[in-house]
């Protein structure tokens, strides 16, 4: 009976951790993309001749920002479907 309680606790805490990873990761990526794109538009309005160089850097950083969120989703799926912490109980 005690192992069943440990198993339930691990699954519950894993679910909370997954929610935090995906939720905070999405919020951070969205805020970061919003701030970066607003700064790009400000810079483009100030110096229109710099648009091509700024645009390349913005697209590169957009990809990196979204990649960090996708990596967090991948780790969350690892813990959701193949939880390595459950092997400790059994």
GROMACS .gro file of N, CA, C and O in nm:
model
  360
    1UNK      N    1   0.082  -0.120   0.000
    1UNK     CA    2   0.000   0.000   0.000
    1UNK      C    3   0.086   0.126   0.000
    1UNK      O    4   0.051   0.226  -0.059
    2UNK      N    5   0.201   0.117   0.065
    2UNK     CA    6   0.289   0.234   0.074
    2UNK      C    7   0.349   0.267  -0.063
    2UNK      O    8   0.364   0.384  -0.098
    3UNK      N    9   0.383   0.163  -0.141
    3UNK     CA   10   0.436   0.187  -0.276
    3UNK      C   11   0.334   0.255  -0.365
    3UNK      O   12   0.370   0.336  -0.449
    4UNK      N   13   0.208   0.221  -0.347
    4UNK     CA   14   0.102   0.282  -0.426
    4UNK      C   15   0.090   0.431  -0.394
    4UNK      O   16   0.068   0.513  -0.484
    5UNK      N   17   0.108   0.468  -0.269
    5UNK     CA   18   0.104   0.609  -0.232
    5UNK      C   19   0.223   0.685  -0.290
    5UNK      O   20   0.209   0.797  -0.338
    6UNK      N   21   0.342   0.623  -0.287
    6UNK     CA   22   0.459   0.686  -0.348
    6UNK      C   23   0.441   0.704  -0.499
    6UNK      O   24   0.477   0.806  -0.556
    7UNK      N   25   0.383   0.603  -0.562
    7UNK     CA   26   0.357   0.609  -0.704
    7UNK      C   27   0.261   0.723  -0.738
    7UNK      O   28   0.284   0.799  -0.832
    8UNK      N   29   0.157   0.736  -0.659
    8UNK     CA   30   0.061   0.844  -0.681
    8UNK      C   31   0.124   0.981  -0.657
    8UNK      O   32   0.097   1.076  -0.733
    9UNK      N   33   0.210   0.992  -0.556
    9UNK     CA   34   0.277   1.120  -0.530
    9UNK      C   35   0.371   1.158  -0.644
    9UNK      O   36   0.375   1.274  -0.688
   10UNK      N   37   0.446   1.059  -0.694
   10UNK     CA   38   0.538   1.087  -0.805
   10UNK      C   39   0.460   1.132  -0.928
   10UNK      O   40   0.497   1.228  -0.995
   11UNK      N   41   0.350   1.064  -0.957
   11UNK     CA   42   0.271   1.102  -1.074
   11UNK      C   43   0.207   1.239  -1.056
   11UNK      O   44   0.200   1.317  -1.151
   12UNK      N   45   0.163   1.270  -0.937
   12UNK     CA   46   0.102   1.401  -0.912
   12UNK      C   47   0.204   1.514  -0.924
   12UNK      O   48   0.180   1.616  -0.991
   13UNK      N   49   0.320   1.495  -0.863
   13UNK     CA   50   0.424   1.598  -0.872
   13UNK      C   51   0.479   1.610  -1.014
   13UNK      O   52   0.516   1.719  -1.058
   14UNK      N   53   0.485   1.498  -1.086
   14UNK     CA   54   0.528   1.504  -1.225
   14UNK      C   55   0.427   1.583  -1.308
   14UNK      O   56   0.466   1.662  -1.395
   15UNK      N   57   0.299   1.562  -1.283
   15UNK     CA   58   0.196   1.639  -1.355
   15UNK      C   59   0.206   1.788  -1.328
   15UNK      O   60   0.192   1.870  -1.419
   16UNK      N   61   0.233   1.824  -1.204
   16UNK     CA   62   0.250   1.966  -1.170
   16UNK      C   63   0.374   2.022  -1.240
   16UNK      O   64   0.372   2.132  -1.294
   17UNK      N   65   0.481   1.945  -1.239
   17UNK     CA   66   0.604   1.989  -1.306
   17UNK      C   67   0.586   2.005  -1.456
   17UNK      O   68   0.636   2.100  -1.516
   18UNK      N   69   0.512   1.914  -1.517
   18UNK     CA   70   0.485   1.923  -1.661
   18UNK      C   71   0.405   2.048  -1.691
   18UNK      O   72   0.434   2.122  -1.786
   19UNK      N   73   0.304   2.075  -1.610
   19UNK     CA   74   0.224   2.195  -1.630
   19UNK      C   75   0.307   2.322  -1.617
   19UNK      O   76   0.290   2.417  -1.695
   20UNK      N   77   0.396   2.324  -1.519
   20UNK     CA   78   0.482   2.441  -1.503
   20UNK      C   79   0.580   2.456  -1.618
   20UNK      O   80   0.604   2.568  -1.665
   21UNK      N   81   0.637   2.345  -1.664
   21UNK     CA   82   0.732   2.353  -1.775
   21UNK      C   83   0.666   2.407  -1.900
   21UNK      O   84   0.720   2.497  -1.966
   22UNK      N   85   0.551   2.354  -1.934
   22UNK     CA   86   0.485   2.398  -2.058
   22UNK      C   87   0.426   2.537  -2.041
   22UNK      O   88   0.441   2.623  -2.128
   23UNK      N   89   0.361   2.563  -1.929
   23UNK     CA   90   0.298   2.693  -1.909
   23UNK      C   91   0.396   2.808  -1.900
   23UNK      O   92   0.382   2.909  -1.969
   24UNK      N   93   0.496   2.793  -1.816
   24UNK     CA   94   0.595   2.901  -1.802
   24UNK      C   95   0.683   2.913  -1.926
   24UNK      O   96   0.724   3.024  -1.962
   25UNK      N   97   0.711   2.801  -1.990
   25UNK     CA   98   0.788   2.807  -2.114
   25UNK      C   99   0.714   2.880  -2.223
   25UNK      O  100   0.771   2.961  -2.296
   26UNK      N  101   0.584   2.853  -2.236
   26UNK     CA  102   0.504   2.923  -2.338
   26UNK      C  103   0.491   3.070  -2.305
   26UNK      O  104   0.503   3.156  -2.394
   27UNK      N  105   0.469   3.102  -2.179
   27UNK     CA  106   0.455   3.243  -2.140
   27UNK      C  107   0.586   3.318  -2.163
   27UNK      O  108   0.587   3.430  -2.217
   28UNK      N  109   0.698   3.258  -2.127
   28UNK     CA  110   0.827   3.323  -2.147
   28UNK      C  111   0.859   3.342  -2.294
   28UNK      O  112   0.911   3.447  -2.334
   29UNK      N  113   0.829   3.241  -2.376
   29UNK     CA  114   0.854   3.254  -2.520
   29UNK      C  115   0.766   3.362  -2.582
   29UNK      O  116   0.814   3.441  -2.663
   30UNK      N  117   0.641   3.367  -2.542
   30UNK     CA  118   0.550   3.468  -2.598
   30UNK      C  119   0.592   3.609  -2.556
   30UNK      O  120   0.592   3.702  -2.638
   31UNK      N  121   0.627   3.626  -2.432
   31UNK     CA  122   0.671   3.759  -2.385
   31UNK      C  123   0.801   3.799  -2.455
   31UNK      O  124   0.817   3.912  -2.500
   32UNK      N  125   0.894   3.704  -2.466
   32UNK     CA  126   1.021   3.734  -2.532
   32UNK      C  127   1.004   3.770  -2.679
   32UNK      O  128   1.066   3.865  -2.728
   33UNK      N  129   0.919   3.696  -2.750
   33UNK     CA  130   0.894   3.726  -2.891
   33UNK      C  131   0.826   3.861  -2.906
   33UNK      O  132   0.861   3.940  -2.994
   34UNK      N  133   0.732   3.890  -2.819
   34UNK     CA  134   0.662   4.018  -2.826
   34UNK      C  135   0.754   4.136  -2.803
   34UNK      O  136   0.751   4.236  -2.877
   35UNK      N  137   0.839   4.127  -2.702
   35UNK     CA  138   0.933   4.236  -2.673
   35UNK      C  139   1.034   4.251  -2.787
   35UNK      O  140   1.064   4.363  -2.830
   36UNK      N  141   1.085   4.138  -2.837
   36UNK     CA  142   1.185   4.145  -2.942
   36UNK      C  143   1.126   4.204  -3.071
   36UNK      O  144   1.190   4.288  -3.135
   37UNK      N  145   1.006   4.163  -3.107
   37UNK     CA  146   0.946   4.217  -3.229
   37UNK      C  147   0.909   4.364  -3.214
   37UNK      O  148   0.919   4.440  -3.311
   38UNK      N  149   0.870   4.406  -3.095
   38UNK     CA  150   0.841   4.549  -3.076
   38UNK      C  151   0.968   4.631  -3.088
   38UNK      O  152   0.967   4.739  -3.148
   39UNK      N  153   1.079   4.579  -3.036
   39UNK     CA  154   1.206   4.650  -3.049
   39UNK      C  155   1.253   4.652  -3.195
   39UNK      O  156   1.314   4.749  -3.240
   40UNK      N  157   1.224   4.545  -3.268
   40UNK     CA  158   1.258   4.544  -3.411
   40UNK      C  159   1.180   4.651  -3.485
   40UNK      O  160   1.237   4.723  -3.569
   41UNK      N  161   1.052   4.663  -3.456
   41UNK     CA  162   0.972   4.765  -3.524
   41UNK      C  163   1.019   4.905  -3.486
   41UNK      O  164   1.019   4.996  -3.572
   42UNK      N  165   1.057   4.926  -3.362
   42UNK     CA  166   1.110   5.056  -3.322
   42UNK      C  167   1.239   5.088  -3.396
   42UNK      O  168   1.259   5.200  -3.444
   43UNK      N  169   1.328   4.990  -3.404
   43UNK     CA  170   1.454   5.011  -3.474
   43UNK      C  171   1.434   5.033  -3.623
   43UNK      O  172   1.504   5.113  -3.686
   44UNK      N  173   1.337   4.961  -3.682
   44UNK     CA  174   1.309   4.979  -3.824
   44UNK      C  175   1.250   5.116  -3.852
   44UNK      O  176   1.274   5.175  -3.957
   45UNK      N  177   1.171   5.167  -3.759
   45UNK     CA  178   1.113   5.300  -3.778
   45UNK      C  179   1.220   5.409  -3.765
   45UNK      O  180   1.214   5.511  -3.834
   46UNK      N  181   1.319   5.387  -3.680
   46UNK     CA  182   1.424   5.487  -3.661
   46UNK      C  183   1.525   5.487  -3.776
   46UNK      O  184   1.568   5.593  -3.820
   47UNK      N  185   1.564   5.367  -3.819
   47UNK     CA  186   1.665   5.356  -3.925
   47UNK      C  187   1.616   5.255  -4.030
   47UNK      O  188   1.647   5.136  -4.023
   48UNK      N  189   1.541   5.301  -4.127
   48UNK     CA  190   1.487   5.207  -4.228
   48UNK      C  191   1.595   5.136  -4.311
   48UNK      O  192   1.571   5.027  -4.362
   49UNK      N  193   1.712   5.194  -4.320
   49UNK     CA  194   1.818   5.129  -4.400
   49UNK      C  195   1.874   5.006  -4.330
   49UNK      O  196   1.943   4.925  -4.391
   50UNK      N  197   1.848   4.990  -4.202
   50UNK     CA  198   1.898   4.875  -4.125
   50UNK      C  199   1.800   4.757  -4.124
   50UNK      O  200   1.826   4.656  -4.061
   51UNK      N  201   1.687   4.770  -4.193
   51UNK     CA  202   1.584   4.665  -4.187
   51UNK      C  203   1.637   4.528  -4.230
   51UNK      O  204   1.612   4.429  -4.161
   52UNK      N  205   1.710   4.515  -4.342
   52UNK     CA  206   1.754   4.380  -4.381
   52UNK      C  207   1.845   4.311  -4.277
   52UNK      O  208   1.830   4.191  -4.251
   53UNK      N  209   1.936   4.385  -4.218
   53UNK     CA  210   2.024   4.321  -4.118
   53UNK      C  211   1.949   4.291  -3.989
   53UNK      O  212   1.969   4.185  -3.929
   54UNK      N  213   1.861   4.381  -3.950
   54UNK     CA  214   1.783   4.356  -3.828
   54UNK      C  215   1.686   4.240  -3.848
   54UNK      O  216   1.664   4.161  -3.756
   55UNK      N  217   1.630   4.231  -3.968
   55UNK     CA  218   1.531   4.127  -3.994
   55UNK      C  219   1.595   3.988  -3.985
   55UNK      O  220   1.536   3.895  -3.929
   56UNK      N  221   1.716   3.974  -4.037
   56UNK     CA  222   1.783   3.844  -4.028
   56UNK      C  223   1.811   3.805  -3.884
   56UNK      O  224   1.793   3.689  -3.845
   57UNK      N  225   1.854   3.901  -3.804
   57UNK     CA  226   1.882   3.872  -3.664
   57UNK      C  227   1.754   3.840  -3.586
   57UNK      O  228   1.754   3.753  -3.500
   58UNK      N  229   1.646   3.909  -3.620
   58UNK     CA  230   1.518   3.883  -3.551
   58UNK      C  231   1.469   3.743  -3.583
   58UNK      O  232   1.424   3.670  -3.494
   59UNK      N  233   1.478   3.701  -3.708
   59UNK     CA  234   1.432   3.567  -3.744
   59UNK      C  235   1.518   3.460  -3.677
   59UNK      O  236   1.466   3.356  -3.634
   60UNK      N  237   1.647   3.483  -3.670
   60UNK     CA  238   1.735   3.388  -3.601
   60UNK      C  239   1.698   3.376  -3.453
   60UNK      O  240   1.685   3.266  -3.399
   61UNK      N  241   1.678   3.488  -3.388
   61UNK     CA  242   1.643   3.486  -3.246
   61UNK      C  243   1.502   3.433  -3.221
   61UNK      O  244   1.476   3.372  -3.117
   62UNK      N  245   1.410   3.455  -3.316
   62UNK     CA  246   1.277   3.396  -3.304
   62UNK      C  247   1.286   3.243  -3.305
   62UNK      O  248   1.219   3.175  -3.226
   63UNK      N  249   1.369   3.190  -3.393
   63UNK     CA  250   1.388   3.045  -3.398
   63UNK      C  251   1.448   2.990  -3.270
   63UNK      O  252   1.406   2.886  -3.221
   64UNK      N  253   1.547   3.061  -3.215
   64UNK     CA  254   1.610   3.014  -3.091
   64UNK      C  255   1.513   3.022  -2.973
   64UNK      O  256   1.511   2.934  -2.887
   65UNK      N  257   1.433   3.127  -2.970
   65UNK     CA  258   1.337   3.142  -2.861
   65UNK      C  259   1.230   3.033  -2.867
   65UNK      O  260   1.194   2.973  -2.765
   66UNK      N  261   1.180   3.005  -2.987
   66UNK     CA  262   1.080   2.900  -3.000
   66UNK      C  263   1.142   2.762  -2.978
   66UNK      O  264   1.074   2.671  -2.930
   67UNK      N  265   1.269   2.745  -3.012
   67UNK     CA  266   1.334   2.616  -2.991
   67UNK      C  267   1.345   2.584  -2.843
   67UNK      O  268   1.330   2.468  -2.803
   68UNK      N  269   1.369   2.684  -2.759
   68UNK     CA  270   1.377   2.657  -2.616
   68UNK      C  271   1.243   2.608  -2.561
   68UNK      O  272   1.238   2.518  -2.477
   69UNK      N  273   1.134   2.664  -2.612
   69UNK     CA  274   1.002   2.618  -2.569
   69UNK      C  275   0.975   2.476  -2.619
   69UNK      O  276   0.921   2.393  -2.547
   70UNK      N  277   1.015   2.447  -2.742
   70UNK     CA  278   0.991   2.313  -2.797
   70UNK      C  279   1.074   2.209  -2.723
   70UNK      O  280   1.029   2.097  -2.700
   71UNK      N  281   1.195   2.244  -2.680
   71UNK     CA  282   1.276   2.152  -2.600
   71UNK      C  283   1.209   2.126  -2.465
   71UNK      O  284   1.207   2.012  -2.417
   72UNK      N  285   1.149   2.230  -2.406
   72UNK     CA  286   1.077   2.210  -2.279
   72UNK      C  287   0.956   2.120  -2.299
   72UNK      O  288   0.926   2.037  -2.213
   73UNK      N  289   0.886   2.133  -2.410
   73UNK     CA  290   0.773   2.044  -2.438
   73UNK      C  291   0.822   1.901  -2.456
   73UNK      O  292   0.758   1.806  -2.409
   74UNK      N  293   0.935   1.883  -2.523
   74UNK     CA  294   0.991   1.749  -2.539
   74UNK      C  295   1.028   1.685  -2.405
   74UNK      O  296   1.000   1.567  -2.383
   75UNK      N  297   1.088   1.761  -2.317
   75UNK     CA  298   1.119   1.710  -2.183
   75UNK      C  299   0.993   1.678  -2.105
   75UNK      O  300   0.986   1.579  -2.030
   76UNK      N  301   0.891   1.762  -2.120
   76UNK     CA  302   0.764   1.736  -2.051
   76UNK      C  303   0.701   1.607  -2.102
   76UNK      O  304   0.647   1.528  -2.023
   77UNK      N  305   0.709   1.583  -2.232
   77UNK     CA  306   0.653   1.458  -2.287
   77UNK      C  307   0.733   1.337  -2.240
   77UNK      O  308   0.678   1.229  -2.219
   78UNK      N  309   0.864   1.355  -2.223
   78UNK     CA  310   0.945   1.246  -2.168
   78UNK      C  311   0.896   1.208  -2.029
   78UNK      O  312   0.878   1.090  -1.998
   79UNK      N  313   0.873   1.309  -1.946
   79UNK     CA  314   0.826   1.280  -1.810
   79UNK      C  315   0.681   1.234  -1.808
   79UNK      O  316   0.641   1.162  -1.718
   80UNK      N  317   0.602   1.274  -1.907
   80UNK     CA  318   0.463   1.233  -1.909
   80UNK      C  319   0.447   1.087  -1.950
   80UNK      O  320   0.367   1.013  -1.891
   81UNK      N  321   0.523   1.042  -2.051
   81UNK     CA  322   0.500   0.910  -2.107
   81UNK      C  323   0.606   0.808  -2.068
   81UNK      O  324   0.579   0.688  -2.071
   82UNK      N  325   0.724   0.849  -2.033
   82UNK     CA  326   0.830   0.757  -1.995
   82UNK      C  327   0.901   0.805  -1.871
   82UNK      O  328   1.019   0.831  -1.874
   83UNK      N  329   0.827   0.820  -1.763
   83UNK     CA  330   0.879   0.882  -1.642
   83UNK      C  331   0.991   0.796  -1.582
   83UNK      O  332   0.967   0.685  -1.534
   84UNK      N  333   1.115   0.846  -1.580
   84UNK     CA  334   1.223   0.769  -1.521
   84UNK      C  335   1.217   0.763  -1.369
   84UNK      O  336   1.284   0.679  -1.308
   85UNK      N  337   1.137   0.847  -1.307
   85UNK     CA  338   1.128   0.846  -1.161
   85UNK      C  339   1.046   0.728  -1.109
   85UNK      O  340   1.058   0.692  -0.992
   86UNK      N  341   0.962   0.670  -1.195
   86UNK     CA  342   0.881   0.558  -1.151
   86UNK      C  343   0.962   0.430  -1.131
   86UNK      O  344   0.921   0.340  -1.059
   87UNK      N  345   1.079   0.423  -1.193
   87UNK     CA  346   1.163   0.304  -1.179
   87UNK      C  347   1.219   0.291  -1.037
   87UNK      O  348   1.256   0.181  -0.994
   88UNK      N  349   1.223   0.399  -0.962
   88UNK     CA  350   1.275   0.396  -0.826
   88UNK      C  351   1.181   0.318  -0.735
   88UNK      O  352   1.225   0.245  -0.645
   89UNK      N  353   1.052   0.329  -0.758
   89UNK     CA  354   0.953   0.265  -0.672
   89UNK      C  355   0.946   0.114  -0.698
   89UNK      O  356   0.937   0.035  -0.606
   90UNK      N  357   0.956   0.074  -0.823
   90UNK     CA  358   0.935  -0.068  -0.855
   90UNK      C  359   1.057  -0.150  -0.839
   90UNK      O  360   1.146  -0.159  -0.790
   0.00000   0.00000   0.00000
